[in-house]
CSV table of C-alpha atoms in Angstrom, one decimal:
chain,number,residue,atom,x,y,z
A,3,MET,CA,-26.9,9.0,-25.3
A,4,THR,CA,-27.8,11.3,-22.4
A,5,ILE,CA,-26.0,12.1,-19.1
A,6,VAL,CA,-28.0,13.1,-16.3
A,7,VAL,CA,-26.9,15.1,-14.0
A,8,LEU,CA,-28.1,15.4,-10.1
A,9,ASP,CA,-27.3,19.1,-9.2
A,10,ARG,CA,-27.1,19.9,-5.3
A,11,VAL,CA,-24.3,22.1,-5.0
A,12,SER,CA,-25.0,25.9,-3.2
A,13,GLY,CA,-23.8,28.4,-4.9
A,14,PRO,CA,-24.2,29.5,-8.6
A,15,LEU,CA,-25.0,27.3,-11.1
A,16,PRO,CA,-22.2,25.4,-12.7
A,17,PRO,CA,-22.1,25.5,-16.4
A,18,TYR,CA,-22.2,21.6,-16.7
A,19,SER,CA,-24.0,21.7,-20.3
A,20,GLU,CA,-20.9,23.3,-21.6
A,21,TRP,CA,-18.5,21.2,-19.8
A,22,LEU,CA,-20.5,18.2,-21.1
A,23,ARG,CA,-20.9,19.4,-24.7
A,24,ASP,CA,-17.9,16.7,-26.3
A,25,GLY,CA,-19.8,14.2,-24.1
A,26,ALA,CA,-23.0,13.2,-25.3
A,27,ARG,CA,-25.9,14.5,-27.2
A,28,ASP,CA,-28.0,15.8,-24.5
A,29,VAL,CA,-27.4,17.4,-20.9
A,30,VAL,CA,-30.3,16.7,-18.3
A,31,LEU,CA,-30.7,18.3,-15.2
A,32,PHE,CA,-32.3,17.6,-12.2
A,33,THR,CA,-31.9,19.9,-9.4
A,34,ALA,CA,-32.7,20.8,-5.5
A,35,ARG,CA,-32.4,24.8,-7.0
A,36,PRO,CA,-35.7,26.3,-7.1
A,37,ALA,CA,-37.1,27.3,-10.6
A,38,ALA,CA,-36.9,30.9,-9.6
A,39,GLU,CA,-33.6,30.7,-9.8
A,40,ILE,CA,-33.0,28.1,-13.2
A,41,THR,CA,-35.2,30.5,-15.1
A,42,ALA,CA,-32.5,33.0,-14.3
A,43,HIS,CA,-29.6,31.4,-15.7
A,44,ASP,CA,-29.4,30.3,-19.7
A,45,VAL,CA,-30.3,26.6,-19.5
A,46,GLY,CA,-30.9,26.7,-23.3
A,47,ALA,CA,-28.3,23.9,-24.1
A,48,TYR,CA,-29.6,21.5,-22.0
A,49,ALA,CA,-33.1,19.2,-23.3
A,50,GLU,CA,-34.4,19.3,-20.2
A,51,VAL,CA,-34.5,20.7,-16.6
A,52,ARG,CA,-36.6,19.3,-13.5
A,53,CYS,CA,-36.4,21.3,-10.2
A,54,PHE,CA,-37.4,18.7,-7.0
A,55,SER,CA,-38.9,21.0,-3.6
A,56,ASP,CA,-37.9,17.9,-1.4
A,57,TYR,CA,-34.8,16.9,-3.7
A,58,ALA,CA,-33.0,15.4,-0.4
A,59,ARG,CA,-35.4,13.5,1.1
A,60,SER,CA,-37.9,12.3,-1.6
A,61,ALA,CA,-37.5,9.1,-3.9
A,62,ASP,CA,-39.2,11.6,-6.6
A,63,VAL,CA,-35.8,12.1,-8.3
A,64,ASP,CA,-34.2,8.4,-8.6
A,65,ARG,CA,-37.7,8.0,-10.2
A,66,ALA,CA,-37.5,10.8,-12.6
A,67,VAL,CA,-33.8,9.2,-13.2
A,68,PHE,CA,-35.8,5.6,-14.1
A,69,ASP,CA,-38.1,7.3,-16.3
A,70,LEU,CA,-35.6,9.5,-18.4
A,71,ALA,CA,-33.6,6.5,-18.8
A,72,ALA,CA,-37.1,4.4,-20.2
A,73,ARG,CA,-37.6,7.5,-22.6
A,74,THR,CA,-34.1,8.0,-23.7
A,75,ALA,CA,-30.3,5.7,-23.4
A,76,LEU,CA,-28.4,6.7,-20.7
A,77,SER,CA,-24.5,7.3,-20.5
A,78,ALA,CA,-23.8,8.5,-17.3
A,79,VAL,CA,-25.2,9.5,-13.6
A,80,VAL,CA,-23.0,12.6,-12.8
A,81,ALA,CA,-22.8,14.1,-9.1
A,82,VAL,CA,-20.2,15.8,-7.6
A,83,SER,CA,-22.1,16.6,-4.3
A,84,PRO,CA,-21.1,14.2,-1.5
A,85,ALA,CA,-24.5,14.0,-0.2
A,86,ASP,CA,-25.5,12.8,-3.7
A,87,ALA,CA,-22.6,10.3,-3.5
A,88,ILE,CA,-24.6,6.9,-2.2
A,89,ARG,CA,-27.7,8.0,-4.4
A,90,ALA,CA,-26.2,8.4,-7.8
A,91,GLY,CA,-23.6,5.4,-7.3
A,92,ALA,CA,-27.3,3.2,-6.7
A,93,LEU,CA,-28.5,4.7,-9.8
A,94,ARG,CA,-25.5,3.9,-11.9
A,95,GLU,CA,-25.8,0.0,-10.2
A,96,HIS,CA,-29.8,-0.1,-11.2
A,97,LEU,CA,-28.8,1.4,-14.5
A,98,GLY,CA,-25.6,-0.8,-15.6
A,99,LEU,CA,-23.8,2.5,-16.3
A,100,ALA,CA,-19.7,2.7,-15.8
A,101,GLY,CA,-18.8,5.0,-12.5
A,102,GLN,CA,-18.5,4.9,-8.5
A,103,ARG,CA,-21.1,2.0,-7.7
A,104,ARG,CA,-23.5,2.7,-4.1
A,105,GLU,CA,-20.3,1.1,-1.7
A,106,ALA,CA,-17.7,2.8,-2.9
A,107,ALA,CA,-19.5,6.2,-1.9
A,108,ILE,CA,-20.6,4.6,1.1
A,109,THR,CA,-16.4,4.2,1.8
A,110,PHE,CA,-15.9,7.8,1.1
A,111,SER,CA,-19.1,9.1,2.7
A,112,ASP,CA,-18.4,7.1,5.8
A,113,LEU,CA,-15.5,7.7,8.2
A,114,VAL,CA,-16.1,4.2,10.0
A,115,ALA,CA,-15.6,2.8,6.6
A,116,MET,CA,-13.4,4.6,5.2
A,117,ARG,CA,-10.8,3.6,7.8
A,118,GLY,CA,-11.9,0.0,8.7
A,119,ARG,CA,-11.5,-0.5,5.0
A,120,LEU,CA,-8.3,0.9,5.1
A,121,GLU,CA,-7.2,-0.9,8.2
A,122,ARG,CA,-8.6,-4.7,6.3
A,123,ALA,CA,-5.5,-3.7,3.7
A,124,GLY,CA,-3.0,-3.0,6.3
A,125,ILE,CA,-3.1,0.3,6.2
A,126,ALA,CA,-2.5,2.3,9.6
A,127,THR,CA,-5.3,4.9,10.7
A,128,VAL,CA,-6.3,7.0,13.0
A,129,PRO,CA,-8.5,4.9,15.0
A,130,CYS,CA,-12.3,5.7,15.6
A,131,ALA,CA,-15.5,4.4,16.8
A,132,ALA,CA,-18.8,4.9,16.2
A,133,VAL,CA,-21.0,6.6,18.5
A,134,GLU,CA,-25.1,5.9,19.1
A,135,ARG,CA,-24.9,6.0,22.5
A,136,VAL,CA,-24.3,8.1,25.6
A,137,ALA,CA,-22.4,4.8,26.8
A,138,ASP,CA,-20.5,4.8,23.4
A,139,VAL,CA,-18.8,8.3,24.9
A,140,TYR,CA,-17.4,6.6,28.4
A,141,ALA,CA,-16.6,3.5,26.6
A,142,HIS,CA,-13.9,5.0,23.9
A,143,ALA,CA,-12.9,7.9,26.5
A,144,GLY,CA,-12.0,5.1,28.9
A,145,ARG,CA,-10.3,3.0,25.8
A,146,TRP,CA,-8.2,6.1,24.5
A,147,GLY,CA,-8.4,8.5,27.7
A,148,TYR,CA,-9.0,12.4,27.0
A,149,PRO,CA,-8.9,14.7,25.3
A,150,VAL,CA,-11.2,12.2,22.3
A,151,HIS,CA,-12.4,14.2,18.9
A,152,VAL,CA,-16.2,13.9,18.8
A,153,ARG,CA,-17.1,14.9,14.7
A,154,ARG,CA,-19.4,13.9,12.4
A,155,ARG,CA,-19.6,10.4,10.7
A,156,ARG,CA,-20.6,11.6,7.1
A,157,ASN,CA,-20.2,13.6,4.2
A,158,GLY,CA,-17.4,16.0,5.4
A,159,TRP,CA,-17.0,14.6,9.0
A,160,ALA,CA,-17.3,18.3,10.5
A,161,PRO,CA,-15.9,18.1,14.3
A,162,VAL,CA,-18.8,18.4,16.7
A,163,SER,CA,-16.7,18.8,20.3
A,164,VAL,CA,-12.9,17.7,21.6
A,165,LEU,CA,-13.8,16.3,25.3
A,166,ARG,CA,-11.0,17.2,26.9
A,167,ASP,CA,-11.9,15.6,30.4
A,168,GLU,CA,-14.9,13.5,32.2
A,169,ALA,CA,-16.5,16.9,33.1
A,170,ALA,CA,-16.9,17.8,29.5
A,171,ALA,CA,-17.7,14.1,28.7
A,172,ARG,CA,-20.8,14.6,30.9
A,173,GLU,CA,-22.0,18.2,29.6
A,174,PHE,CA,-21.8,16.8,26.1
A,175,THR,CA,-24.2,14.0,27.0
A,176,ARG,CA,-26.2,15.8,29.0
A,177,GLY,CA,-29.6,14.8,28.2
A,178,GLY,CA,-28.9,12.7,25.6
A,179,LEU,CA,-27.0,12.8,22.1
A,180,SER,CA,-30.7,13.9,20.4
A,181,PRO,CA,-33.7,15.1,21.4
A,182,ASP,CA,-35.7,12.5,19.6
A,183,LEU,CA,-35.0,8.7,21.3
A,184,GLN,CA,-36.1,7.4,17.7
A,185,TRP,CA,-32.9,9.4,15.7
A,186,VAL,CA,-29.6,8.5,16.1
A,187,PRO,CA,-27.0,11.1,15.7
A,188,GLY,CA,-24.5,10.1,13.4
A,189,LEU,CA,-21.1,10.7,15.5
A,190,VAL,CA,-17.9,9.3,15.5
A,191,MET,CA,-15.3,9.5,18.4
A,192,GLU,CA,-11.2,9.8,18.0
A,193,PRO,CA,-8.0,10.3,20.1
A,194,TRP,CA,-7.3,14.0,20.0
A,195,PRO,CA,-4.5,14.4,17.5
A,196,ALA,CA,-1.6,15.7,18.2
A,197,GLY,CA,1.0,15.1,15.7
A,198,ALA,CA,2.2,16.6,12.4
A,199,VAL,CA,-0.9,16.6,9.9
A,200,ARG,CA,0.4,16.1,6.0
A,201,ARG,CA,-1.5,16.9,3.1
A,202,VAL,CA,-1.6,15.1,-0.4
A,203,ALA,CA,-3.2,16.1,-3.2
A,204,GLY,CA,-4.2,12.8,-5.6
A,205,VAL,CA,-5.4,11.9,-9.5
A,206,THR,CA,-5.0,9.5,-11.6
A,207,ALA,CA,-3.7,9.7,-15.0
A,208,GLU,CA,-3.7,6.0,-17.7
A,209,GLY,CA,-4.2,4.2,-14.5
A,210,THR,CA,-1.2,5.7,-12.3
A,211,TRP,CA,-2.2,8.0,-9.4
A,212,ARG,CA,0.1,11.7,-9.4
A,213,LEU,CA,0.8,12.8,-6.1
A,214,TYR,CA,1.9,16.2,-5.2
A,215,GLY,CA,2.3,17.9,-1.5
A,216,VAL,CA,-0.2,20.5,-0.7
A,217,ALA,CA,1.7,23.9,0.7
A,218,GLU,CA,0.5,24.8,4.5
A,219,GLU,CA,1.6,28.0,3.7
A,220,ASP,CA,-0.4,31.3,2.7
A,221,GLY,CA,-1.6,31.6,-0.7
A,222,PRO,CA,-3.3,33.1,-3.3
A,223,PRO,CA,-7.0,33.8,-2.3
A,224,TYR,CA,-9.6,30.8,-2.7
A,225,PRO,CA,-9.4,29.7,-6.2
A,226,LYS,CA,-12.9,30.3,-8.0
A,227,THR,CA,-14.7,28.3,-10.3
A,228,PRO,CA,-15.0,29.9,-14.2
A,229,TYR,CA,-17.9,30.6,-13.4
A,230,MET,CA,-17.9,32.7,-10.5
A,231,GLU,CA,-16.2,34.8,-13.0
A,232,ALA,CA,-12.2,34.2,-11.8
A,233,PRO,CA,-10.5,31.3,-13.9
A,234,TYR,CA,-8.5,28.6,-12.2
A,235,PRO,CA,-4.4,29.3,-12.1
A,236,ARG,CA,-3.0,27.7,-15.1
A,237,THR,CA,0.3,27.7,-14.1
A,238,PRO,CA,1.9,25.7,-10.8
A,239,TYR,CA,1.6,27.4,-7.4
A,240,PRO,CA,5.0,28.2,-6.6
A,241,ARG,CA,5.7,26.0,-3.3
A,242,GLU,CA,9.0,25.8,-1.8
A,243,GLY,CA,10.6,23.0,-1.2
A,244,THR,CA,7.8,20.5,-2.6
A,245,GLU,CA,9.9,19.0,-5.3
A,246,ASP,CA,11.6,17.3,-2.0
A,247,TRP,CA,8.5,16.5,-0.5
A,248,GLU,CA,9.0,13.3,2.4
A,249,GLU,CA,9.2,9.8,0.6
A,250,ASP,CA,7.7,8.5,3.4
A,251,VAL,CA,4.8,10.7,3.2
A,252,LEU,CA,4.4,9.9,-0.4
A,253,ALA,CA,4.5,6.3,-0.4
A,254,ALA,CA,1.3,6.5,2.7
A,255,ALA,CA,-0.7,8.6,0.4
A,256,GLY,CA,0.0,6.3,-2.5
A,257,ALA,CA,-1.0,3.4,-0.2
A,258,VAL,CA,-4.2,4.9,1.1
A,259,LEU,CA,-5.3,6.0,-2.1
A,260,ALA,CA,-4.7,2.1,-3.6
A,261,ALA,CA,-6.6,0.5,-1.2
A,262,LEU,CA,-9.7,2.5,-1.9
A,263,PRO,CA,-12.0,2.3,-4.3
A,264,ALA,CA,-10.8,5.5,-6.1
A,265,ALA,CA,-12.6,7.0,-10.5
A,266,ASP,CA,-10.1,7.3,-12.3
A,267,ALA,CA,-9.1,10.9,-13.5
A,268,HIS,CA,-11.3,12.8,-9.9
A,269,PRO,CA,-9.4,14.7,-7.3
A,270,TYR,CA,-8.8,13.5,-4.8
A,271,LEU,CA,-7.1,15.1,-1.1
A,272,VAL,CA,-5.5,12.8,1.8
A,273,GLU,CA,-4.9,13.9,5.2
A,274,LEU,CA,-2.2,11.9,7.1
A,275,ARG,CA,-1.1,12.7,10.3
A,276,ARG,CA,1.9,11.5,12.9
A,277,GLY,CA,1.1,8.9,15.2
A,278,ASP,CA,2.8,8.2,18.7
A,279,ASP,CA,5.4,5.3,16.7
A,280,GLY,CA,6.3,8.1,14.0
A,281,ARG,CA,4.4,6.2,11.3
A,282,TRP,CA,2.2,8.0,9.6
A,283,LEU,CA,-1.6,7.3,9.9
A,284,ALA,CA,-4.6,8.0,7.4
A,285,ASP,CA,-6.8,10.5,8.5
A,286,THR,CA,-9.6,11.0,5.7
A,287,VAL,CA,-9.8,11.0,2.1
A,288,GLY,CA,-11.7,13.9,0.5
A,289,CYS,CA,-13.2,13.7,-3.1
A,290,ASP,CA,-15.8,17.1,-2.2
A,291,VAL,CA,-14.9,19.6,-5.3
A,292,THR,CA,-17.7,22.2,-4.4
A,293,GLY,CA,-16.4,22.2,-0.7
A,294,PRO,CA,-13.5,23.7,1.6
A,295,ALA,CA,-10.5,20.7,0.4
A,296,ALA,CA,-11.5,22.5,-3.3
A,297,GLY,CA,-8.9,25.6,-2.6
A,298,ALA,CA,-6.2,23.2,-1.5
A,299,LEU,CA,-6.9,20.4,-4.7
A,300,ALA,CA,-7.1,23.7,-7.1
A,301,ARG,CA,-3.4,25.2,-6.3
A,302,THR,CA,-1.7,22.0,-6.0
A,303,LEU,CA,-2.9,20.5,-8.9
A,304,GLY,CA,-3.6,23.9,-11.1
A,305,ALA,CA,-6.7,22.9,-12.6
A,306,ASP,CA,-10.0,23.3,-12.1
A,307,VAL,CA,-11.0,20.3,-10.3
A,308,HIS,CA,-14.8,20.9,-10.2
A,309,ARG,CA,-14.8,20.7,-13.7
A,310,ASP,CA,-12.7,17.9,-14.0
A,311,ALA,CA,-14.5,15.8,-11.5
A,312,VAL,CA,-18.1,16.6,-13.5
A,313,ARG,CA,-16.0,15.1,-16.6
A,314,ALA,CA,-14.6,12.0,-15.0
A,315,GLN,CA,-17.8,11.1,-13.6
A,316,ALA,CA,-18.7,11.4,-17.3
A,317,ALA,CA,-16.2,9.4,-18.5
A,318,LEU,CA,-14.2,12.3,-20.7
A,319,PRO,CA,-10.5,13.3,-19.3
A,320,PRO,CA,-9.8,16.0,-17.9
A,321,THR,CA,-8.3,19.7,-18.2
A,322,PRO,CA,-4.5,19.8,-18.4
A,323,HIS,CA,-2.8,19.6,-14.6
A,324,THR,CA,0.5,21.8,-14.3
A,325,ALA,CA,1.0,20.9,-10.7
A,326,LEU,CA,5.2,20.5,-10.4
A,327,PRO,CA,6.2,16.7,-10.7
A,328,THR,CA,6.2,15.4,-7.8
A,329,ILE,CA,4.7,11.8,-9.0
A,330,LEU,CA,4.6,8.3,-7.0
A,331,PRO,CA,3.6,5.6,-9.6
A,332,THR,CA,1.2,3.3,-8.2
A,333,ALA,CA,-1.1,0.6,-10.2
A,334,LEU,CA,-4.7,1.1,-9.2
A,335,PRO,CA,-6.4,-2.0,-8.2
A,336,ALA,CA,-8.0,-3.0,-10.3
A,337,ALA,CA,-41.4,-0.6,-14.1
A,338,VAL,CA,-42.0,3.0,-12.9
A,339,PRO,CA,-43.7,5.6,-11.6
A,340,ALA,CA,-44.2,8.6,-14.1
A,341,THR,CA,-41.7,11.7,-13.7
A,342,THR,CA,-42.2,14.2,-10.5
A,343,GLY,CA,-40.6,17.4,-10.3
A,344,GLU,CA,-41.3,20.8,-11.7
A,345,ALA,CA,-40.3,20.6,-15.7
A,346,VAL,CA,-38.4,24.1,-16.1
A,347,ARG,CA,-37.6,23.4,-19.9
């Protein structure tokens, strides 16, 4: 059996073949990295390595996976970058492989889709609405009042602007939302959050959610993965008072995760905000183990979350978690063109 890895991650090349060596006879790497970078690494453990110059936008990567599946039996498609999640989900569906499907990937990528799913499940969320035209900015601001928060709709939901009054809205929309009328920016608006924030790390084990409060106080330096020559902590990060974390926060986070199509053994970071009525509102649920959230997840779970996510997508057991045992049991809801891309080996 063969595992194919889609690699869009920046920084040093992760040791995918080492992480997956107990899960398949062969590991194949399809990457956005240039061939010059790949040849600087020892890639002898991979059965095949291909570099794609237009990795993000081209269908060549997908065709290469289909061609590989026609030549050998695939057991998994691994892709931990959020920008690759939808592509990987569609590939798994087409090939009949286990793992996250396309719709589930959209849920975790698209903030409007995520909060919409939670609301349909009866979970209170921070209200939001898509911004597709200038009129939407004024309509949403009129609905909630200023200030309002504009952020990216997909893949990390980065902040774009805070509009504190109508003058700020006029300045923000001057000239339109994009220079090209044929291009619609992926934006979302929400009321400016004023309540307290809590973050909870969650991971499943045998169908049960294990939830841990994330310390917001200063901690050790951002954990670096083993391939960056600095090991993750193998003992719990000392978090004063976290054994008695607010029960309502853990309950809210558990309800959020149980309502989403989460993957077993994959780490997630739930962010909650206190609403005006005192309830905890679901803000975001992140599963990016390569971005800023990775540090908080690694400290809290006491594990190499990047490695764990890669192994989870290949249906392999994670490394042991050593975080403090603040646990809330929650049951889980239950013919192709020829290969393209530059072959490195």
